[in-house]
PDB file of C-alpha atoms in Angstrom:
ATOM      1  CA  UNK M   1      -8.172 -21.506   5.691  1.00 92.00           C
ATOM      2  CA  UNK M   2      -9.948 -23.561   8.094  1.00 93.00           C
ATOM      3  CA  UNK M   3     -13.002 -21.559   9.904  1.00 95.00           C
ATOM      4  CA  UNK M   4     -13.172 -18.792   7.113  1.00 97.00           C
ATOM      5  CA  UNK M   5     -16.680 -17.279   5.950  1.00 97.00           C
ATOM      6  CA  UNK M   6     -16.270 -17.292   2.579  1.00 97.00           C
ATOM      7  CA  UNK M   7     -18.056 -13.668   1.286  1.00 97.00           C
ATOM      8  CA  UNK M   8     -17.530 -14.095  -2.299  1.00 98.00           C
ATOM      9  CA  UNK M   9     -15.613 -15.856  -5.190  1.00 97.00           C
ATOM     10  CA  UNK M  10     -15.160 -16.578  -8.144  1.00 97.00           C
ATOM     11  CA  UNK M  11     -13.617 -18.746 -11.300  1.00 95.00           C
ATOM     12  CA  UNK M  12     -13.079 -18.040 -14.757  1.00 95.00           C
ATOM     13  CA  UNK M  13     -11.760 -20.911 -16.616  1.00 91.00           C
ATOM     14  CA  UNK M  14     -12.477 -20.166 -20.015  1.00 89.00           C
ATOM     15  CA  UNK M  15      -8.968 -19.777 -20.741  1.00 88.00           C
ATOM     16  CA  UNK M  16      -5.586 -21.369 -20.566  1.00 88.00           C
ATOM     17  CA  UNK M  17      -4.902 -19.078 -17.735  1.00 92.00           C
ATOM     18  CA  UNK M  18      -8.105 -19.330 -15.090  1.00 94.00           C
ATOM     19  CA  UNK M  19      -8.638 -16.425 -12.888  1.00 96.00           C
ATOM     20  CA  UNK M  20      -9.702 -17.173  -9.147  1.00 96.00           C
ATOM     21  CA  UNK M  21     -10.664 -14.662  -6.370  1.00 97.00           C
ATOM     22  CA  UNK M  22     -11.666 -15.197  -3.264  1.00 97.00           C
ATOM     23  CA  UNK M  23     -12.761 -12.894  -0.485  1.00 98.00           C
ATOM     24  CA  UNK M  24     -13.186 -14.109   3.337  1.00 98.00           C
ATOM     25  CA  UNK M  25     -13.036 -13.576   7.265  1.00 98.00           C
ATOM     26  CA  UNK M  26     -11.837 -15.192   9.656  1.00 98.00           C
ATOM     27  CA  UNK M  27     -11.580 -13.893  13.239  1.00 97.00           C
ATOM     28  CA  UNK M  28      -7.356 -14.228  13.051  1.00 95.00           C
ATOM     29  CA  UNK M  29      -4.716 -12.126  13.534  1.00 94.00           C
ATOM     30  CA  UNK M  30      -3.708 -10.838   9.904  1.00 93.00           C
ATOM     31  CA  UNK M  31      -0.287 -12.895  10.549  1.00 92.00           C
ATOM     32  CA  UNK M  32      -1.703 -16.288  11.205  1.00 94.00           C
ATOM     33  CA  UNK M  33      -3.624 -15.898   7.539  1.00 95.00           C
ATOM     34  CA  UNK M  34      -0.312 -14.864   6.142  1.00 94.00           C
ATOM     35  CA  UNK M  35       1.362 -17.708   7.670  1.00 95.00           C
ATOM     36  CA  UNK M  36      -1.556 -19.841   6.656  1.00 96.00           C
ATOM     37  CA  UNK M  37      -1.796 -19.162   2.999  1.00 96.00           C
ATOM     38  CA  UNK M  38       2.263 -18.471   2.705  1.00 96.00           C
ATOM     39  CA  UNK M  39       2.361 -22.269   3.683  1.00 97.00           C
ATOM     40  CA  UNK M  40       0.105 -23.435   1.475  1.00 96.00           C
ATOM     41  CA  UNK M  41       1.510 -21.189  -1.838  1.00 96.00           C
ATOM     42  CA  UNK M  42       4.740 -23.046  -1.119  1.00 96.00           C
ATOM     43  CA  UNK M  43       4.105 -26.626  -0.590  1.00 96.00           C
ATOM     44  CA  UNK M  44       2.278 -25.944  -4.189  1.00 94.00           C
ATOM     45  CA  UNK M  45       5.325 -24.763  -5.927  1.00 96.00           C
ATOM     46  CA  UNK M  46       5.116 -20.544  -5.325  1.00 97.00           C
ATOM     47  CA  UNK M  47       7.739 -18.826  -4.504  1.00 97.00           C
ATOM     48  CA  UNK M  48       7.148 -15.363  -2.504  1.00 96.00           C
ATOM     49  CA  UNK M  49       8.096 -12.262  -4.302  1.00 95.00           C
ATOM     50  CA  UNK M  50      10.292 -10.223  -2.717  1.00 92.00           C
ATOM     51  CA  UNK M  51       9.086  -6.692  -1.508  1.00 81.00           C
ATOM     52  CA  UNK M  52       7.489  -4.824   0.980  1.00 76.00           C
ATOM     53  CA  UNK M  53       4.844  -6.918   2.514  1.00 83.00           C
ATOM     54  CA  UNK M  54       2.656  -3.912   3.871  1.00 83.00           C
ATOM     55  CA  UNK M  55       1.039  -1.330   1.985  1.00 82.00           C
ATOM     56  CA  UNK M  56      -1.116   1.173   4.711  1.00 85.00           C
ATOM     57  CA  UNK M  57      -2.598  -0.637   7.182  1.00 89.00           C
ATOM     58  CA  UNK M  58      -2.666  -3.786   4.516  1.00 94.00           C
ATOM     59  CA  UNK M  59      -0.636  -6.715   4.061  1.00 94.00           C
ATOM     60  CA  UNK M  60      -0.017  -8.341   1.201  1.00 94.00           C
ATOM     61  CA  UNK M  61       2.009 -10.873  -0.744  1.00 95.00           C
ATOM     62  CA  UNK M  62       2.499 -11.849  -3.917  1.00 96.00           C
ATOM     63  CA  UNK M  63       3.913 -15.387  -5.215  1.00 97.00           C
ATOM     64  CA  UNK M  64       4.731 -16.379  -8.533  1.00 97.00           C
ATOM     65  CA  UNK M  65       5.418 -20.055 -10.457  1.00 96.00           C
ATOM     66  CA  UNK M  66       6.492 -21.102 -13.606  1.00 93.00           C
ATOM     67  CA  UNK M  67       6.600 -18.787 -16.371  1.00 86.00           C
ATOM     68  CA  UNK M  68       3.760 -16.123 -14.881  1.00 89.00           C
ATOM     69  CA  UNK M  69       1.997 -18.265 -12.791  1.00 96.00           C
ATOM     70  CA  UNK M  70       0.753 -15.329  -9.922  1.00 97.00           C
ATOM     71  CA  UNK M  71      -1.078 -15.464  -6.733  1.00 97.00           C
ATOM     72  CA  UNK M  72      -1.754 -12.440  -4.489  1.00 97.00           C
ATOM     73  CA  UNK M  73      -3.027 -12.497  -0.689  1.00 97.00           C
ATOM     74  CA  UNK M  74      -4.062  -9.036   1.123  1.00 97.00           C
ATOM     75  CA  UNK M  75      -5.652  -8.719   4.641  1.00 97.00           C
ATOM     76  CA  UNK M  76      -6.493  -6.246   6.672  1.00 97.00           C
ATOM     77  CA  UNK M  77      -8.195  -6.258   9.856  1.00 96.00           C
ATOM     78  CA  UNK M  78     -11.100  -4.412  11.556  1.00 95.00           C
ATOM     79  CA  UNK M  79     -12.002  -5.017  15.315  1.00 94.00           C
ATOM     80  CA  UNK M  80     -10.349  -8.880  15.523  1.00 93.00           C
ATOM     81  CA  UNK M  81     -11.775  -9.764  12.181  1.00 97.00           C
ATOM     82  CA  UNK M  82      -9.507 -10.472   9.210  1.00 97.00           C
ATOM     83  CA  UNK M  83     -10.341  -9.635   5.948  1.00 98.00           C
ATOM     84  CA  UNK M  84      -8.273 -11.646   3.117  1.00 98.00           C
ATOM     85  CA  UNK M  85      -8.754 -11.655  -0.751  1.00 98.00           C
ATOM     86  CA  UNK M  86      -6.807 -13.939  -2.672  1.00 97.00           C
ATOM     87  CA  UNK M  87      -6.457 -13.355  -6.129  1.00 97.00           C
ATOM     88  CA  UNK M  88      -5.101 -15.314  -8.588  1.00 97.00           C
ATOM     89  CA  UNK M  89      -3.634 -15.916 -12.847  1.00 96.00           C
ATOM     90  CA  UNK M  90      -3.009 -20.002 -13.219  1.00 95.00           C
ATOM     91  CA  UNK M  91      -3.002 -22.378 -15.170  1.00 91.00           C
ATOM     92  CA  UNK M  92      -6.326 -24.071 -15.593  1.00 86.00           C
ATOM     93  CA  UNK M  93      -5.699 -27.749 -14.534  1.00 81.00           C
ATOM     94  CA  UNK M  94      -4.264 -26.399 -11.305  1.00 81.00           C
ATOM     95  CA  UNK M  95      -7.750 -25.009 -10.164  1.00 75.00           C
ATOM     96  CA  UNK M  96      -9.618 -27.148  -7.526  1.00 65.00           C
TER      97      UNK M  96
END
């Protein structure tokens, strides 16, 4: 997401499966980085798992493709910062 401080992440491709997480900020509401990354999960083939989209005073989605293909985005935010980690099980090739 454009104008994100990237605080940490990381890439394990030593599989057939690669494992990405990313934690970041952004001063955004925790909507526009849902929007945002519920966008972007789609135009690359996700599809948004059905389900309650909050969890406490966290929101959070989760998007599958293919056969297991999984993707999970959770913000919360503190004083008009958002807080978003992305986590993510797929295929190696697809990492960039």
């Amino acid at each position: 997401m454009p104008k994100t401080s990237v605080r940490s992440s990381s890439v394990d491709k030593s599989a057939a499966v690669a494992t990405v997480a990313l934690v970041g900020t952004i001063k955004a509401p925790p909507e526009g980085v849902v929007d945002y990354y519920k966008t972007s999960m789609e135009a690359q083939g996700f599809k948004l798992v059905p389900g309650p989209s909050a969890v406490g005073n966290v929101t959070s989605l989760d998007f599958i493709r293919g056969d297991g293909e999984t993707v999970n985005v959770s913000v919360r935010q503190k004083e008009g910062v958002s807080t978003f980690t992305i986590g993510a099980n797929v295929a190696a090739g697809s990492v960039k």
